């Protein structure tokens, strides 16, 4: 059974819900588990905890369980839940905050999804416009470094996907470098540096 | 003067047929799309954390580039539209953030560009059956008898308070467009469901499962074709049908952009339709 001694040993952190409310702007405390979000969530079937369950866990301060759940990486931000929740709770921003917290606190991210987010940003940084071939390659390299089995499983599928796209002339080979690309790269570097400085001063301050 | 247009990455690489058909119909309708002289990727996700301003840099740069070109900017990809429209809404209500990004990018974005989906231009500048220059009056080859299922997906409509394009649960804009083209819009329960988005990379089973539900449901309600506004939706619904197991009933249903149907109905030449890049060939629907 999933709920065994482990469930009893869950540590709680009662400030957890407040922090999430603060950073996401969503009042997670007002959820009364009507399950409407879960019922309409397109990816609930691949989440270990369903959206309404996650809300309850947040309220109870079950930080570790929440931050290590697959749920936070499987939410694709479709906003169906936020549109339907009787308490106007939007889970997309909540999940975004949780992903950031999970990364900051070194919880293992869902590698494939995390790599995609990374390679997206890297591709913009390098080329200005997103470029699918670069992106796919980077995505795969990141993935390879992290988890071999997933890489090989995924690669076969992607090669097929890539080949199909190529055959149909849907992928272009030469990234469209645009004017101002150096400027964009510099902006991202500066922004990253600023936000890590801010974080340090928050910690020490 | 044309309307400032932000194509976005996908329309200039993977979804050239969407871009091509849109430009052609826009021109015919006197709404010529004028690509921004300089632009970059919008970043593809709207920053949801209140303390994350980094992801606003890219969309704000685009809005600034649009400001040089006019008072509004139009786009077609649902993802770009969602990011730009919400960034604009955020910058409009949060002056401090606007100042911060302006300071950072050393630009002077005034925060006033209106981000319009191309569908909105059609609805508001032209009108469907009535209005300043109704679309229906331009139709040369009415799509009579074509049962078309409008599929809205998520990012075009949600979240409503920041997008406000149409009713998020019971949208009509694509229905109205299809009616103006002479087609018969088909209602089906999955029309605002999400296609699975980028989870293709994690586990193709997710979008394939969702796609199967969506396309099968459209078929069960009598659709000959599914009509979309988003390149990712188009791919996620079309690609799983490359093999016959794409729908539960085994029948394959073409998935097209609304602009492609418009190109057909407006009587534009076949090379503007862009039907060659599909897994399920839509051409048979329009054989003379
Ligand atoms: S829809 Fe809202 S109130 Fe209902 S369970 Fe989900 S978050 Fe809670
Ligand atoms: S926003 Fe996330 S949690 Fe909410 S319905 Fe969509 S995928 Fe599910």
Short mmCIF file of C-alpha atoms and ligand atoms in Angstrom, two decimals:
data_model
loop_
_atom_site.label_atom_id
_atom_site.label_comp_id
_atom_site.label_asym_id
_atom_site.label_seq_id
_atom_site.Cartn_x
_atom_site.Cartn_y
_atom_site.Cartn_z
CA UNK A 1 0.00 0.00 0.00
CA UNK A 2 1.18 3.48 -0.81
CA UNK A 3 0.00 4.76 2.57
CA UNK A 4 1.98 2.79 5.10
CA UNK A 5 4.39 3.83 7.81
CA UNK A 6 5.77 6.33 5.37
CA UNK A 7 2.59 8.37 5.54
CA UNK A 8 2.80 8.58 9.31
CA UNK A 9 6.34 9.80 9.09
CA UNK A 10 5.53 12.80 6.86
CA UNK A 11 7.08 15.90 8.29
CA UNK A 12 5.07 19.05 8.17
CA UNK A 13 5.95 22.69 7.72
CA UNK A 14 2.98 24.88 8.46
CA UNK A 15 4.45 27.97 6.82
CA UNK A 16 4.58 26.12 3.49
CA UNK A 17 1.06 27.09 2.37
CA UNK A 18 1.62 30.73 3.32
CA UNK A 19 4.84 30.93 1.33
CA UNK A 20 3.12 29.47 -1.71
CA UNK A 21 0.20 31.86 -1.34
CA UNK A 22 2.64 34.74 -1.11
CA UNK A 23 4.70 33.79 -4.16
CA UNK A 24 1.88 32.64 -6.43
CA UNK A 25 -0.80 35.10 -5.42
CA UNK A 26 -3.26 32.19 -5.16
CA UNK A 27 -5.18 31.55 -1.96
CA UNK A 28 -4.39 27.88 -1.53
CA UNK A 29 -6.00 27.86 1.92
CA UNK A 30 -9.48 28.39 0.52
CA UNK A 31 -9.61 25.03 -1.29
CA UNK A 32 -12.35 22.74 0.01
CA UNK A 33 -11.51 19.69 -2.16
CA UNK A 34 -14.52 19.71 -4.42
CA UNK A 35 -12.30 17.89 -6.98
CA UNK A 36 -13.40 20.02 -9.89
CA UNK A 37 -9.77 20.72 -10.80
CA UNK A 38 -8.88 17.04 -10.72
CA UNK A 39 -11.90 16.14 -12.83
CA UNK A 40 -10.94 18.54 -15.60
CA UNK A 41 -7.15 18.28 -15.49
CA UNK A 42 -5.92 16.80 -18.77
CA UNK A 43 -2.78 15.31 -17.28
CA UNK A 44 -4.14 14.07 -13.93
CA UNK A 45 -3.85 10.53 -15.25
CA UNK A 46 -0.04 10.74 -15.19
CA UNK A 47 0.26 12.61 -11.87
CA UNK A 48 1.15 10.70 -8.70
CA UNK A 49 -1.02 13.06 -6.62
CA UNK A 50 -4.06 14.62 -8.28
CA UNK A 51 -4.42 18.42 -8.22
CA UNK A 52 -6.95 18.51 -5.33
CA UNK A 53 -4.79 16.08 -3.34
CA UNK A 54 -1.81 18.33 -3.84
CA UNK A 55 -3.79 21.30 -2.53
CA UNK A 56 -4.63 19.36 0.63
CA UNK A 57 -1.01 18.36 1.08
CA UNK A 58 0.05 21.98 0.69
CA UNK A 59 -2.44 23.06 3.36
CA UNK A 60 -1.12 20.38 5.68
CA UNK A 61 2.43 21.56 5.09
CA UNK A 62 3.71 18.32 3.58
CA UNK A 63 6.57 20.05 1.91
CA UNK A 64 8.77 17.10 0.97
CA UNK A 65 6.00 15.07 -0.51
CA UNK A 66 4.74 17.98 -2.57
CA UNK A 67 8.15 19.01 -3.85
CA UNK A 68 9.10 15.49 -4.85
CA UNK A 69 5.80 14.70 -6.56
CA UNK A 70 5.60 14.19 -10.32
CA UNK A 71 2.46 16.34 -10.28
CA UNK A 72 4.36 19.62 -10.33
CA UNK A 73 6.21 18.60 -13.52
CA UNK A 74 3.16 17.19 -15.27
CA UNK A 75 1.04 20.34 -15.02
CA UNK A 76 1.16 22.04 -18.41
CA UNK A 77 -0.51 25.23 -17.31
CA UNK A 78 -3.66 24.83 -19.36
CA UNK A 79 -5.66 26.88 -16.82
CA UNK A 80 -8.69 24.60 -16.98
CA UNK A 81 -8.63 24.31 -13.18
CA UNK A 82 -8.41 28.06 -12.64
CA UNK A 83 -11.32 28.65 -14.99
CA UNK A 84 -13.55 26.22 -13.10
CA UNK A 85 -12.54 26.40 -9.43
CA UNK A 86 -15.40 27.70 -7.26
CA UNK A 87 -12.79 29.47 -5.13
CA UNK A 88 -10.92 30.98 -8.08
CA UNK A 89 -7.74 29.09 -7.25
CA UNK A 90 -5.44 28.82 -10.24
CA UNK A 91 -3.06 25.91 -10.00
CA UNK A 92 -0.77 26.93 -12.85
CA UNK A 93 1.01 29.66 -10.83
CA UNK A 94 1.05 27.39 -7.78
CA UNK A 95 2.82 24.68 -9.79
CA UNK A 96 5.29 27.20 -11.17
CA UNK A 97 6.26 28.26 -7.66
CA UNK A 98 6.56 24.62 -6.60
CA UNK A 99 8.82 23.81 -9.55
CA UNK A 100 11.06 26.72 -8.67
CA UNK A 101 11.16 25.67 -5.00
CA UNK A 102 11.93 22.08 -5.99
CA UNK A 103 14.86 23.27 -8.12
CA UNK A 104 16.15 25.66 -5.45
CA UNK A 105 16.02 22.91 -2.87
CA UNK A 106 17.60 20.24 -5.06
CA UNK A 107 14.65 17.93 -5.39
CA UNK A 108 15.22 15.78 -8.47
CA UNK A 109 13.25 17.39 -11.26
CA UNK A 110 11.27 15.45 -13.80
CA UNK A 111 14.24 15.36 -16.17
CA UNK A 112 12.57 15.47 -19.54
CA UNK A 113 10.33 18.41 -18.74
CA UNK A 114 13.04 20.30 -16.92
CA UNK A 115 15.48 19.81 -19.80
CA UNK A 116 12.92 21.13 -22.20
CA UNK A 117 12.46 24.31 -20.19
CA UNK A 118 16.24 24.70 -20.02
CA UNK A 119 16.95 24.09 -23.68
CA UNK A 120 14.21 26.53 -24.60
CA UNK A 121 15.88 29.32 -22.69
CA UNK A 122 19.36 28.32 -23.92
CA UNK A 123 18.18 28.30 -27.48
CA UNK A 124 16.80 31.82 -27.18
CA UNK A 125 20.02 32.90 -25.57
CA UNK A 126 22.11 31.49 -28.42
CA UNK A 127 20.04 32.17 -31.45
CA UNK A 128 17.49 34.78 -30.67
CA UNK A 129 14.80 32.68 -32.19
CA UNK A 130 14.08 29.24 -31.04
CA UNK A 131 15.49 26.64 -33.29
CA UNK A 132 14.12 23.14 -33.19
CA UNK A 133 17.22 21.21 -34.20
CA UNK A 134 19.47 22.95 -31.69
CA UNK A 135 16.79 22.56 -29.12
CA UNK A 136 16.28 18.88 -29.67
CA UNK A 137 20.04 18.28 -29.59
CA UNK A 138 20.51 20.22 -26.38
CA UNK A 139 17.50 18.65 -24.86
CA UNK A 140 18.93 15.23 -25.56
CA UNK A 141 22.38 16.06 -24.26
CA UNK A 142 21.02 17.32 -20.99
CA UNK A 143 18.88 14.27 -20.74
CA UNK A 144 21.76 11.92 -21.50
CA UNK A 145 23.80 13.39 -18.68
CA UNK A 146 21.00 12.85 -16.24
CA UNK A 147 19.41 9.54 -16.95
CA UNK A 148 20.63 6.98 -19.46
CA UNK A 149 17.61 4.67 -19.67
CA UNK A 150 15.16 7.48 -20.23
CA UNK A 151 17.45 8.91 -22.87
CA UNK A 152 17.59 5.77 -24.93
CA UNK A 153 13.90 5.11 -24.60
CA UNK A 154 13.06 8.68 -25.56
CA UNK A 155 15.66 8.98 -28.29
CA UNK A 156 14.17 6.32 -30.49
CA UNK A 157 10.82 8.01 -30.43
CA UNK A 158 12.33 11.41 -31.07
CA UNK A 159 14.48 10.22 -33.93
CA UNK A 160 11.37 8.94 -35.58
CA UNK A 161 9.63 12.20 -34.83
CA UNK A 162 12.63 14.19 -36.09
CA UNK A 163 12.85 12.10 -39.25
CA UNK A 164 9.16 12.56 -39.97
CA UNK A 165 9.46 16.29 -39.49
CA UNK A 166 12.53 16.44 -41.73
CA UNK A 167 10.89 14.43 -44.46
CA UNK A 168 8.04 16.85 -44.45
CA UNK A 169 10.41 19.80 -44.56
CA UNK A 170 9.11 21.00 -41.25
CA UNK A 171 12.51 21.57 -39.66
CA UNK A 172 14.94 24.16 -40.94
CA UNK A 173 18.66 23.61 -40.53
CA UNK A 174 20.13 27.06 -40.35
CA UNK A 175 19.07 28.88 -37.25
CA UNK A 176 17.69 32.26 -38.11
CA UNK A 177 20.21 34.47 -36.40
CA UNK A 178 18.79 37.88 -36.02
CA UNK A 179 20.08 41.32 -35.42
CA UNK A 180 20.42 42.07 -31.74
CA UNK A 181 21.19 38.53 -30.72
CA UNK A 182 24.27 39.54 -28.73
CA UNK A 183 22.18 42.08 -26.97
CA UNK A 184 19.62 39.46 -26.01
CA UNK A 185 22.31 37.12 -24.75
CA UNK A 186 23.80 39.89 -22.62
CA UNK A 187 20.38 40.72 -21.17
CA UNK A 188 19.76 37.15 -20.11
CA UNK A 189 23.18 36.90 -18.51
CA UNK A 190 22.65 40.10 -16.62
CA UNK A 191 19.17 39.11 -15.54
CA UNK A 192 20.42 35.77 -14.24
CA UNK A 193 23.23 37.46 -12.36
CA UNK A 194 20.87 40.03 -10.85
CA UNK A 195 18.39 37.47 -9.65
CA UNK A 196 21.07 35.32 -8.04
CA UNK A 197 22.51 38.42 -6.34
CA UNK A 198 19.05 39.27 -5.07
CA UNK A 199 18.63 35.78 -3.74
CA UNK A 200 21.97 35.91 -1.91
CA UNK A 201 21.19 39.23 -0.30
CA UNK A 202 17.79 37.91 0.77
CA UNK A 203 19.48 34.97 2.45
CA UNK A 204 22.15 37.01 4.18
CA UNK A 205 19.80 39.94 4.91
CA UNK B 1 -0.17 50.50 -44.17
CA UNK B 2 -0.21 46.90 -43.06
CA UNK B 3 -0.92 45.53 -39.61
CA UNK B 4 2.21 44.86 -37.51
CA UNK B 5 2.59 41.11 -37.35
CA UNK B 6 4.62 38.89 -35.04
CA UNK B 7 4.92 35.43 -36.67
CA UNK B 8 6.88 33.75 -33.86
CA UNK B 9 9.33 30.87 -34.18
CA UNK B 10 6.99 28.03 -35.00
CA UNK B 11 5.27 29.82 -37.86
CA UNK B 12 8.63 30.59 -39.41
CA UNK B 13 9.87 26.99 -39.12
CA UNK B 14 7.44 24.16 -38.38
CA UNK B 15 4.18 25.78 -39.36
CA UNK B 16 5.01 27.69 -42.52
CA UNK B 17 1.68 26.59 -43.99
CA UNK B 18 -0.16 28.47 -41.24
CA UNK B 19 1.88 31.61 -41.90
CA UNK B 20 1.54 31.37 -45.66
CA UNK B 21 -2.23 30.83 -45.67
CA UNK B 22 -2.76 33.63 -43.14
CA UNK B 23 -0.73 36.15 -45.12
CA UNK B 24 -2.60 35.24 -48.29
CA UNK B 25 -6.08 35.58 -46.81
CA UNK B 26 -5.15 38.75 -44.92
CA UNK B 27 -3.99 40.34 -48.15
CA UNK B 28 -7.19 39.41 -49.96
CA UNK B 29 -9.23 40.90 -47.15
CA UNK B 30 -7.26 44.17 -47.08
CA UNK B 31 -5.69 43.43 -43.69
CA UNK B 32 -2.16 42.96 -44.97
CA UNK B 33 0.21 41.55 -42.36
CA UNK B 34 3.48 43.41 -42.06
CA UNK B 35 6.12 41.36 -40.24
CA UNK B 36 7.96 43.28 -37.52
CA UNK B 37 11.36 44.20 -38.98
CA UNK B 38 13.13 42.75 -35.97
CA UNK B 39 11.86 40.22 -33.48
CA UNK B 40 12.91 37.27 -31.33
CA UNK B 41 11.25 34.34 -29.55
CA UNK B 42 8.60 35.30 -26.99
CA UNK B 43 9.97 32.73 -24.54
CA UNK B 44 6.93 30.50 -24.93
CA UNK B 45 5.85 30.61 -21.31
CA UNK B 46 4.29 33.43 -19.42
CA UNK B 47 6.03 33.90 -16.06
CA UNK B 48 3.60 32.87 -13.38
CA UNK B 49 5.62 33.53 -10.28
CA UNK B 50 5.10 36.98 -8.88
CA UNK B 51 8.81 37.38 -8.23
CA UNK B 52 10.01 36.34 -11.66
CA UNK B 53 10.63 39.21 -14.02
CA UNK B 54 13.31 37.60 -16.21
CA UNK B 55 10.81 35.88 -18.46
CA UNK B 56 9.14 39.22 -19.17
CA UNK B 57 12.19 40.57 -20.96
CA UNK B 58 11.55 38.78 -24.24
CA UNK B 59 7.83 39.64 -24.54
CA UNK B 60 8.46 43.24 -23.53
CA UNK B 61 11.10 43.58 -26.22
CA UNK B 62 8.58 42.36 -28.77
CA UNK B 63 5.96 44.80 -27.52
CA UNK B 64 8.53 47.56 -27.78
CA UNK B 65 9.39 46.50 -31.32
CA UNK B 66 5.66 46.58 -32.08
CA UNK B 67 5.34 50.05 -30.57
CA UNK B 68 7.71 51.38 -33.26
CA UNK B 69 5.38 49.93 -35.89
CA UNK B 70 1.98 51.00 -34.62
CA UNK B 71 -0.67 50.78 -31.95
CA UNK B 72 -1.39 47.09 -32.19
CA UNK B 73 0.31 43.88 -33.10
CA UNK B 74 -1.27 40.69 -34.34
CA UNK B 75 -0.17 37.10 -34.02
CA UNK B 76 -1.50 33.63 -34.83
CA UNK B 77 0.21 31.06 -32.63
CA UNK B 78 -1.83 30.52 -29.44
CA UNK B 79 1.33 30.27 -27.37
CA UNK B 80 2.78 33.57 -28.61
CA UNK B 81 -0.62 35.19 -28.28
CA UNK B 82 -1.03 33.99 -24.70
CA UNK B 83 2.44 35.18 -23.68
CA UNK B 84 2.17 38.58 -25.37
CA UNK B 85 -1.39 39.36 -24.33
CA UNK B 86 -0.77 38.44 -20.70
CA UNK B 87 2.56 40.25 -20.55
CA UNK B 88 0.82 43.31 -21.92
CA UNK B 89 -1.95 42.98 -19.29
CA UNK B 90 0.63 42.63 -16.55
CA UNK B 91 2.67 45.63 -17.70
CA UNK B 92 -0.51 47.66 -17.92
CA UNK B 93 -1.53 46.99 -14.33
CA UNK B 94 1.96 47.00 -12.80
CA UNK B 95 3.74 50.23 -13.56
CA UNK B 96 6.63 49.37 -11.29
CA UNK B 97 7.31 46.24 -13.31
CA UNK B 98 7.10 48.21 -16.55
CA UNK B 99 9.67 50.70 -15.22
CA UNK B 100 11.89 47.90 -14.04
CA UNK B 101 11.92 46.10 -17.39
CA UNK B 102 12.38 49.37 -19.26
CA UNK B 103 15.31 50.26 -17.07
CA UNK B 104 16.77 46.85 -17.60
CA UNK B 105 16.37 46.68 -21.36
CA UNK B 106 17.14 50.38 -21.84
CA UNK B 107 14.03 50.72 -23.89
CA UNK B 108 11.05 52.91 -23.56
CA UNK B 109 8.02 50.73 -23.84
CA UNK B 110 4.99 52.83 -23.00
CA UNK B 111 2.74 49.91 -22.22
CA UNK B 112 -0.01 50.65 -24.73
CA UNK B 113 0.28 48.21 -27.62
CA UNK B 114 -2.87 46.17 -28.17
CA UNK B 115 -2.09 42.50 -28.75
CA UNK B 116 -4.77 41.12 -31.08
CA UNK B 117 -5.21 37.58 -32.25
CA UNK B 118 -5.77 37.53 -36.01
CA UNK B 119 -9.23 36.06 -35.31
CA UNK B 120 -10.09 39.24 -33.45
CA UNK B 121 -9.10 41.39 -36.40
CA UNK B 122 -11.44 39.38 -38.57
CA UNK B 123 -14.26 39.68 -36.05
CA UNK B 124 -13.78 43.33 -35.11
CA UNK B 125 -12.34 44.97 -38.25
CA UNK B 126 -14.41 43.04 -40.77
CA UNK B 127 -17.28 41.23 -39.06
CA UNK B 128 -18.69 37.83 -39.97
CA UNK B 129 -22.01 38.23 -41.76
CA UNK B 130 -22.49 41.90 -40.92
CA UNK B 131 -20.08 44.66 -40.05
CA UNK B 132 -17.71 47.07 -41.78
CA UNK B 133 -16.58 44.55 -44.47
CA UNK B 134 -18.15 41.20 -43.63
CA UNK B 135 -16.08 38.11 -44.28
CA UNK B 136 -19.09 36.27 -45.71
CA UNK B 137 -19.17 38.75 -48.62
CA UNK B 138 -15.65 37.74 -49.66
CA UNK B 139 -16.43 34.05 -49.89
CA UNK B 140 -16.12 32.74 -53.45
CA UNK B 141 -16.32 29.06 -52.79
CA UNK B 142 -18.64 28.45 -49.82
CA UNK B 143 -17.71 25.35 -47.83
CA UNK B 144 -21.28 24.10 -48.09
CA UNK B 145 -21.86 20.75 -46.45
CA UNK B 146 -18.48 20.68 -44.70
CA UNK B 147 -18.88 19.66 -41.08
CA UNK B 148 -16.05 21.36 -39.24
CA UNK B 149 -15.28 20.91 -35.53
CA UNK B 150 -13.81 24.09 -34.04
CA UNK B 151 -11.11 23.13 -31.53
CA UNK B 152 -10.03 26.01 -29.30
CA UNK B 153 -7.59 24.37 -26.92
CA UNK B 154 -6.45 26.28 -23.86
CA UNK B 155 -4.04 29.13 -24.47
CA UNK B 156 -6.27 31.11 -26.82
CA UNK B 157 -8.93 31.48 -24.13
CA UNK B 158 -7.44 31.06 -20.70
CA UNK B 159 -7.02 32.60 -18.22
CA UNK B 160 -10.08 34.64 -19.09
CA UNK B 161 -9.39 37.66 -16.87
CA UNK B 162 -6.11 38.32 -18.68
CA UNK B 163 -7.08 37.23 -22.19
CA UNK B 164 -10.79 38.01 -22.47
CA UNK B 165 -11.05 36.99 -26.12
CA UNK B 166 -14.18 34.88 -25.81
CA UNK B 167 -16.15 32.83 -23.29
CA UNK B 168 -13.59 30.38 -21.87
CA UNK B 169 -16.06 27.48 -21.55
CA UNK B 170 -18.41 28.15 -24.41
CA UNK B 171 -16.45 30.04 -27.07
CA UNK B 172 -18.07 31.07 -30.36
CA UNK B 173 -15.47 32.94 -32.39
CA UNK B 174 -14.37 29.97 -34.52
CA UNK B 175 -17.96 28.79 -34.87
CA UNK B 176 -18.92 32.19 -36.28
CA UNK B 177 -15.98 32.22 -38.64
CA UNK B 178 -16.84 28.76 -39.99
CA UNK B 179 -20.45 29.77 -40.51
CA UNK B 180 -19.33 32.84 -42.46
CA UNK B 181 -17.32 30.52 -44.71
CA UNK B 182 -20.43 28.46 -45.38
CA UNK B 183 -19.36 25.46 -43.32
CA UNK B 184 -21.37 23.84 -40.57
CA UNK B 185 -19.70 24.11 -37.14
CA UNK B 186 -19.89 20.89 -35.14
CA UNK B 187 -20.10 21.07 -31.35
CA UNK B 188 -18.23 18.46 -29.38
CA UNK B 189 -17.44 18.24 -25.67
CA UNK B 190 -13.65 18.41 -25.99
CA UNK B 191 -13.43 21.72 -27.82
CA UNK B 192 -11.70 23.61 -24.98
CA UNK B 193 -9.70 20.65 -23.69
CA UNK B 194 -5.89 20.83 -23.67
CA UNK B 195 -3.96 18.83 -26.31
CA UNK B 196 -1.14 17.84 -23.94
CA UNK B 197 1.15 20.64 -25.02
CA UNK B 198 4.88 19.96 -24.65
CA UNK B 199 4.48 16.73 -22.69
CA UNK B 200 5.25 15.08 -26.05
CA UNK B 201 8.89 15.24 -24.99
CA UNK B 202 8.34 13.56 -21.66
CA UNK B 203 5.95 10.89 -22.67
CA UNK B 204 4.33 10.89 -26.11
CA UNK B 205 1.60 8.79 -24.62
CA UNK B 206 0.14 11.83 -22.88
CA UNK B 207 -0.66 13.92 -25.97
CA UNK B 208 -1.46 10.77 -27.93
CA UNK B 209 -4.04 9.74 -25.34
CA UNK B 210 -5.55 13.21 -25.20
CA UNK B 211 -5.46 13.55 -28.96
CA UNK B 212 -7.28 10.28 -29.39
CA UNK B 213 -10.07 11.45 -27.09
CA UNK B 214 -10.38 14.82 -28.79
CA UNK B 215 -10.30 13.60 -32.38
CA UNK B 216 -12.52 10.59 -31.72
CA UNK B 217 -15.10 12.78 -30.01
CA UNK B 218 -15.09 15.23 -32.93
CA UNK B 219 -15.61 12.31 -35.30
CA UNK B 220 -18.41 10.86 -33.24
CA UNK B 221 -20.20 14.19 -33.48
CA UNK B 222 -20.00 14.03 -37.24
CA UNK B 223 -16.95 16.17 -38.04
CA UNK B 224 -15.19 15.85 -41.41
CA UNK B 225 -12.36 18.06 -40.23
CA UNK B 226 -10.97 19.53 -36.98
CA UNK B 227 -10.13 23.22 -37.10
CA UNK B 228 -7.36 24.66 -34.93
CA UNK B 229 -5.58 27.96 -34.23
CA UNK B 230 -2.37 26.64 -32.70
CA UNK B 231 0.64 24.89 -34.30
CA UNK B 232 1.21 22.73 -31.24
CA UNK B 233 -2.45 21.63 -31.16
CA UNK B 234 -2.27 20.94 -34.90
CA UNK B 235 0.77 18.75 -34.45
CA UNK B 236 -0.49 16.97 -31.34
CA UNK B 237 -3.82 16.11 -32.97
CA UNK B 238 -2.50 15.27 -36.44
CA UNK B 239 0.72 13.36 -35.73
CA UNK B 240 -0.81 10.55 -33.64
CA UNK B 241 -3.04 9.78 -36.63
CA UNK B 242 -0.02 8.98 -38.84
CA UNK B 243 -1.00 5.39 -38.20
CA UNK B 244 -4.58 4.28 -38.46
CA UNK B 245 -4.90 3.81 -34.69
CA UNK B 246 -5.15 7.59 -34.32
CA UNK B 247 -8.79 7.53 -33.28
CA UNK B 248 -10.71 4.93 -31.35
CA UNK B 249 -13.05 4.37 -34.28
CA UNK B 250 -10.18 3.95 -36.73
CA UNK B 251 -11.30 6.74 -39.04
CA UNK B 252 -8.73 9.45 -39.61
CA UNK B 253 -9.77 13.10 -39.49
CA UNK B 254 -7.69 15.92 -40.99
CA UNK B 255 -6.64 18.73 -38.65
CA UNK B 256 -6.33 22.13 -40.33
CA UNK B 257 -5.73 25.76 -39.41
CA UNK B 258 -8.68 28.11 -39.78
CA UNK B 259 -6.63 30.18 -42.23
CA UNK B 260 -6.31 27.19 -44.55
CA UNK B 261 -10.08 26.80 -44.73
CA UNK B 262 -10.32 30.53 -45.36
CA UNK B 263 -7.86 30.28 -48.25
CA UNK B 264 -10.05 27.61 -49.83
CA UNK B 265 -13.30 29.51 -49.26
CA UNK B 266 -11.90 32.80 -50.51
CA UNK B 267 -11.01 31.05 -53.75
CA UNK B 268 -7.25 31.52 -53.38
CA UNK B 269 -4.85 29.38 -55.42
CA UNK B 270 -3.98 25.95 -54.12
CA UNK B 271 -0.38 26.81 -53.27
CA UNK B 272 -1.64 29.05 -50.45
CA UNK B 273 -3.58 26.21 -48.79
CA UNK B 274 -0.47 24.40 -47.54
CA UNK B 275 -2.16 21.01 -47.24
CA UNK B 276 1.00 19.11 -48.19
CA UNK B 277 2.46 19.24 -44.67
CA UNK B 278 -0.19 17.12 -42.99
CA UNK B 279 -0.18 13.56 -41.71
CA UNK B 280 -3.85 13.14 -42.56
CA UNK B 281 -4.30 14.71 -45.98
CA UNK B 282 -7.12 17.30 -45.97
CA UNK B 283 -7.07 17.71 -49.76
CA UNK B 284 -9.61 15.02 -50.49
CA UNK B 285 -12.23 17.19 -48.74
CA UNK B 286 -11.82 19.84 -51.40
CA UNK B 287 -11.51 17.82 -54.58
CA UNK B 288 -13.44 19.57 -57.31
S1 LIG C 1 -11.50 23.17 -7.88
FE1 LIG C 1 -10.66 24.64 -6.41
S2 LIG C 1 -11.75 24.22 -4.47
FE2 LIG C 1 -12.14 22.49 -5.85
S3 LIG C 1 -10.56 21.02 -5.24
FE3 LIG C 1 -9.73 22.17 -6.95
S4 LIG C 1 -8.57 23.88 -6.01
FE4 LIG C 1 -9.91 22.99 -4.45
S1 LIG C 2 -3.28 24.12 -15.13
FE1 LIG C 2 -2.16 22.27 -14.55
S2 LIG C 2 -3.24 21.44 -12.78
FE2 LIG C 2 -4.62 22.91 -13.77
S3 LIG C 2 -5.88 21.64 -15.13
FE3 LIG C 2 -4.14 22.43 -16.37
S4 LIG C 2 -2.54 20.83 -16.23
FE4 LIG C 2 -4.06 20.42 -14.59
#
